[in-house]
């Protein structure tokens, strides 16, 4: 494969990692500050979904 073909999954993984870290941090902050539980649940769900997407993508490479 060319480098261009390999760069798309790499960009997607980088974006997923970024969203995972940011959503986990915001989830923790919303829990500590005591904002609405729905906000915390939304960011927790985003964290979970990004983690699962990274896991499934990693398992698919093997």
JSON list of C-alpha atoms in Angstrom, two decimals:
[
{"chain": "A", "resi": 1, "resn": "UNK", "atom": "CA", "xyz": [0.00, 0.00, 0.00]},
{"chain": "A", "resi": 2, "resn": "UNK", "atom": "CA", "xyz": [1.05, 3.55, -0.51]},
{"chain": "A", "resi": 3, "resn": "UNK", "atom": "CA", "xyz": [1.68, 6.00, 2.28]},
{"chain": "A", "resi": 4, "resn": "UNK", "atom": "CA", "xyz": [-1.51, 7.85, 1.33]},
{"chain": "A", "resi": 5, "resn": "UNK", "atom": "CA", "xyz": [-3.57, 4.71, 1.87]},
{"chain": "A", "resi": 6, "resn": "UNK", "atom": "CA", "xyz": [-1.98, 4.16, 5.29]},
{"chain": "A", "resi": 7, "resn": "UNK", "atom": "CA", "xyz": [-2.36, 7.77, 6.41]},
{"chain": "A", "resi": 8, "resn": "UNK", "atom": "CA", "xyz": [-6.19, 7.73, 6.52]},
{"chain": "A", "resi": 9, "resn": "UNK", "atom": "CA", "xyz": [-6.42, 5.09, 9.28]},
{"chain": "A", "resi": 10, "resn": "UNK", "atom": "CA", "xyz": [-3.57, 6.83, 11.09]},
{"chain": "A", "resi": 11, "resn": "UNK", "atom": "CA", "xyz": [-5.43, 10.15, 11.04]},
{"chain": "A", "resi": 12, "resn": "UNK", "atom": "CA", "xyz": [-8.59, 8.44, 12.22]},
{"chain": "A", "resi": 13, "resn": "UNK", "atom": "CA", "xyz": [-6.75, 6.77, 15.11]},
{"chain": "A", "resi": 14, "resn": "UNK", "atom": "CA", "xyz": [-5.15, 10.09, 16.09]},
{"chain": "A", "resi": 15, "resn": "UNK", "atom": "CA", "xyz": [-8.55, 11.78, 16.06]},
{"chain": "A", "resi": 16, "resn": "UNK", "atom": "CA", "xyz": [-10.09, 8.97, 18.12]},
{"chain": "A", "resi": 17, "resn": "UNK", "atom": "CA", "xyz": [-7.28, 9.22, 20.69]},
{"chain": "A", "resi": 18, "resn": "UNK", "atom": "CA", "xyz": [-7.71, 12.98, 20.89]},
{"chain": "A", "resi": 19, "resn": "UNK", "atom": "CA", "xyz": [-11.48, 12.73, 21.39]},
{"chain": "A", "resi": 20, "resn": "UNK", "atom": "CA", "xyz": [-10.99, 9.92, 23.91]},
{"chain": "A", "resi": 21, "resn": "UNK", "atom": "CA", "xyz": [-8.59, 11.95, 26.07]},
{"chain": "A", "resi": 22, "resn": "UNK", "atom": "CA", "xyz": [-10.63, 15.15, 25.87]},
{"chain": "A", "resi": 23, "resn": "UNK", "atom": "CA", "xyz": [-13.95, 13.44, 26.58]},
{"chain": "A", "resi": 24, "resn": "UNK", "atom": "CA", "xyz": [-12.46, 11.50, 29.52]},
{"chain": "A", "resi": 25, "resn": "UNK", "atom": "CA", "xyz": [-11.07, 14.72, 30.98]},
{"chain": "A", "resi": 26, "resn": "UNK", "atom": "CA", "xyz": [-14.34, 16.60, 30.52]},
{"chain": "A", "resi": 27, "resn": "UNK", "atom": "CA", "xyz": [-16.25, 13.65, 31.97]},
{"chain": "A", "resi": 28, "resn": "UNK", "atom": "CA", "xyz": [-14.06, 13.74, 35.08]},
{"chain": "A", "resi": 29, "resn": "UNK", "atom": "CA", "xyz": [-14.40, 17.51, 35.40]},
{"chain": "A", "resi": 30, "resn": "UNK", "atom": "CA", "xyz": [-18.18, 17.45, 35.05]},
{"chain": "A", "resi": 31, "resn": "UNK", "atom": "CA", "xyz": [-18.37, 14.75, 37.72]},
{"chain": "A", "resi": 32, "resn": "UNK", "atom": "CA", "xyz": [-16.14, 16.68, 40.12]},
{"chain": "A", "resi": 33, "resn": "UNK", "atom": "CA", "xyz": [-17.86, 20.04, 39.55]},
{"chain": "A", "resi": 34, "resn": "UNK", "atom": "CA", "xyz": [-21.28, 18.48, 39.90]},
{"chain": "A", "resi": 35, "resn": "UNK", "atom": "CA", "xyz": [-22.88, 19.45, 36.61]},
{"chain": "A", "resi": 36, "resn": "UNK", "atom": "CA", "xyz": [-25.93, 17.64, 35.35]},
{"chain": "A", "resi": 37, "resn": "UNK", "atom": "CA", "xyz": [-25.47, 13.87, 35.30]},
{"chain": "A", "resi": 38, "resn": "UNK", "atom": "CA", "xyz": [-26.70, 13.86, 31.70]},
{"chain": "A", "resi": 39, "resn": "UNK", "atom": "CA", "xyz": [-23.66, 15.90, 30.62]},
{"chain": "A", "resi": 40, "resn": "UNK", "atom": "CA", "xyz": [-21.35, 13.51, 32.42]},
{"chain": "A", "resi": 41, "resn": "UNK", "atom": "CA", "xyz": [-23.12, 10.51, 30.90]},
{"chain": "A", "resi": 42, "resn": "UNK", "atom": "CA", "xyz": [-22.81, 11.99, 27.40]},
{"chain": "A", "resi": 43, "resn": "UNK", "atom": "CA", "xyz": [-19.06, 12.49, 27.75]},
{"chain": "A", "resi": 44, "resn": "UNK", "atom": "CA", "xyz": [-18.70, 9.07, 29.36]},
{"chain": "A", "resi": 45, "resn": "UNK", "atom": "CA", "xyz": [-20.50, 7.51, 26.41]},
{"chain": "A", "resi": 46, "resn": "UNK", "atom": "CA", "xyz": [-18.21, 9.36, 23.98]},
{"chain": "A", "resi": 47, "resn": "UNK", "atom": "CA", "xyz": [-15.20, 8.07, 25.91]},
{"chain": "A", "resi": 48, "resn": "UNK", "atom": "CA", "xyz": [-16.53, 4.53, 25.82]},
{"chain": "A", "resi": 49, "resn": "UNK", "atom": "CA", "xyz": [-17.36, 4.66, 22.11]},
{"chain": "A", "resi": 50, "resn": "UNK", "atom": "CA", "xyz": [-13.93, 6.04, 21.18]},
{"chain": "A", "resi": 51, "resn": "UNK", "atom": "CA", "xyz": [-12.26, 3.37, 23.29]},
{"chain": "A", "resi": 52, "resn": "UNK", "atom": "CA", "xyz": [-14.30, 0.64, 21.64]},
{"chain": "A", "resi": 53, "resn": "UNK", "atom": "CA", "xyz": [-13.58, 2.01, 18.15]},
{"chain": "A", "resi": 54, "resn": "UNK", "atom": "CA", "xyz": [-9.86, 1.98, 18.93]},
{"chain": "A", "resi": 55, "resn": "UNK", "atom": "CA", "xyz": [-10.10, -1.56, 20.30]},
{"chain": "A", "resi": 56, "resn": "UNK", "atom": "CA", "xyz": [-12.04, -2.88, 17.33]},
{"chain": "A", "resi": 57, "resn": "UNK", "atom": "CA", "xyz": [-9.68, -1.15, 14.92]},
{"chain": "A", "resi": 58, "resn": "UNK", "atom": "CA", "xyz": [-6.68, -2.67, 16.67]},
{"chain": "A", "resi": 59, "resn": "UNK", "atom": "CA", "xyz": [-8.20, -6.16, 16.66]},
{"chain": "A", "resi": 60, "resn": "UNK", "atom": "CA", "xyz": [-8.94, -5.82, 12.94]},
{"chain": "A", "resi": 61, "resn": "UNK", "atom": "CA", "xyz": [-5.27, -5.18, 12.16]},
{"chain": "A", "resi": 62, "resn": "UNK", "atom": "CA", "xyz": [-4.10, -8.53, 13.50]}
]
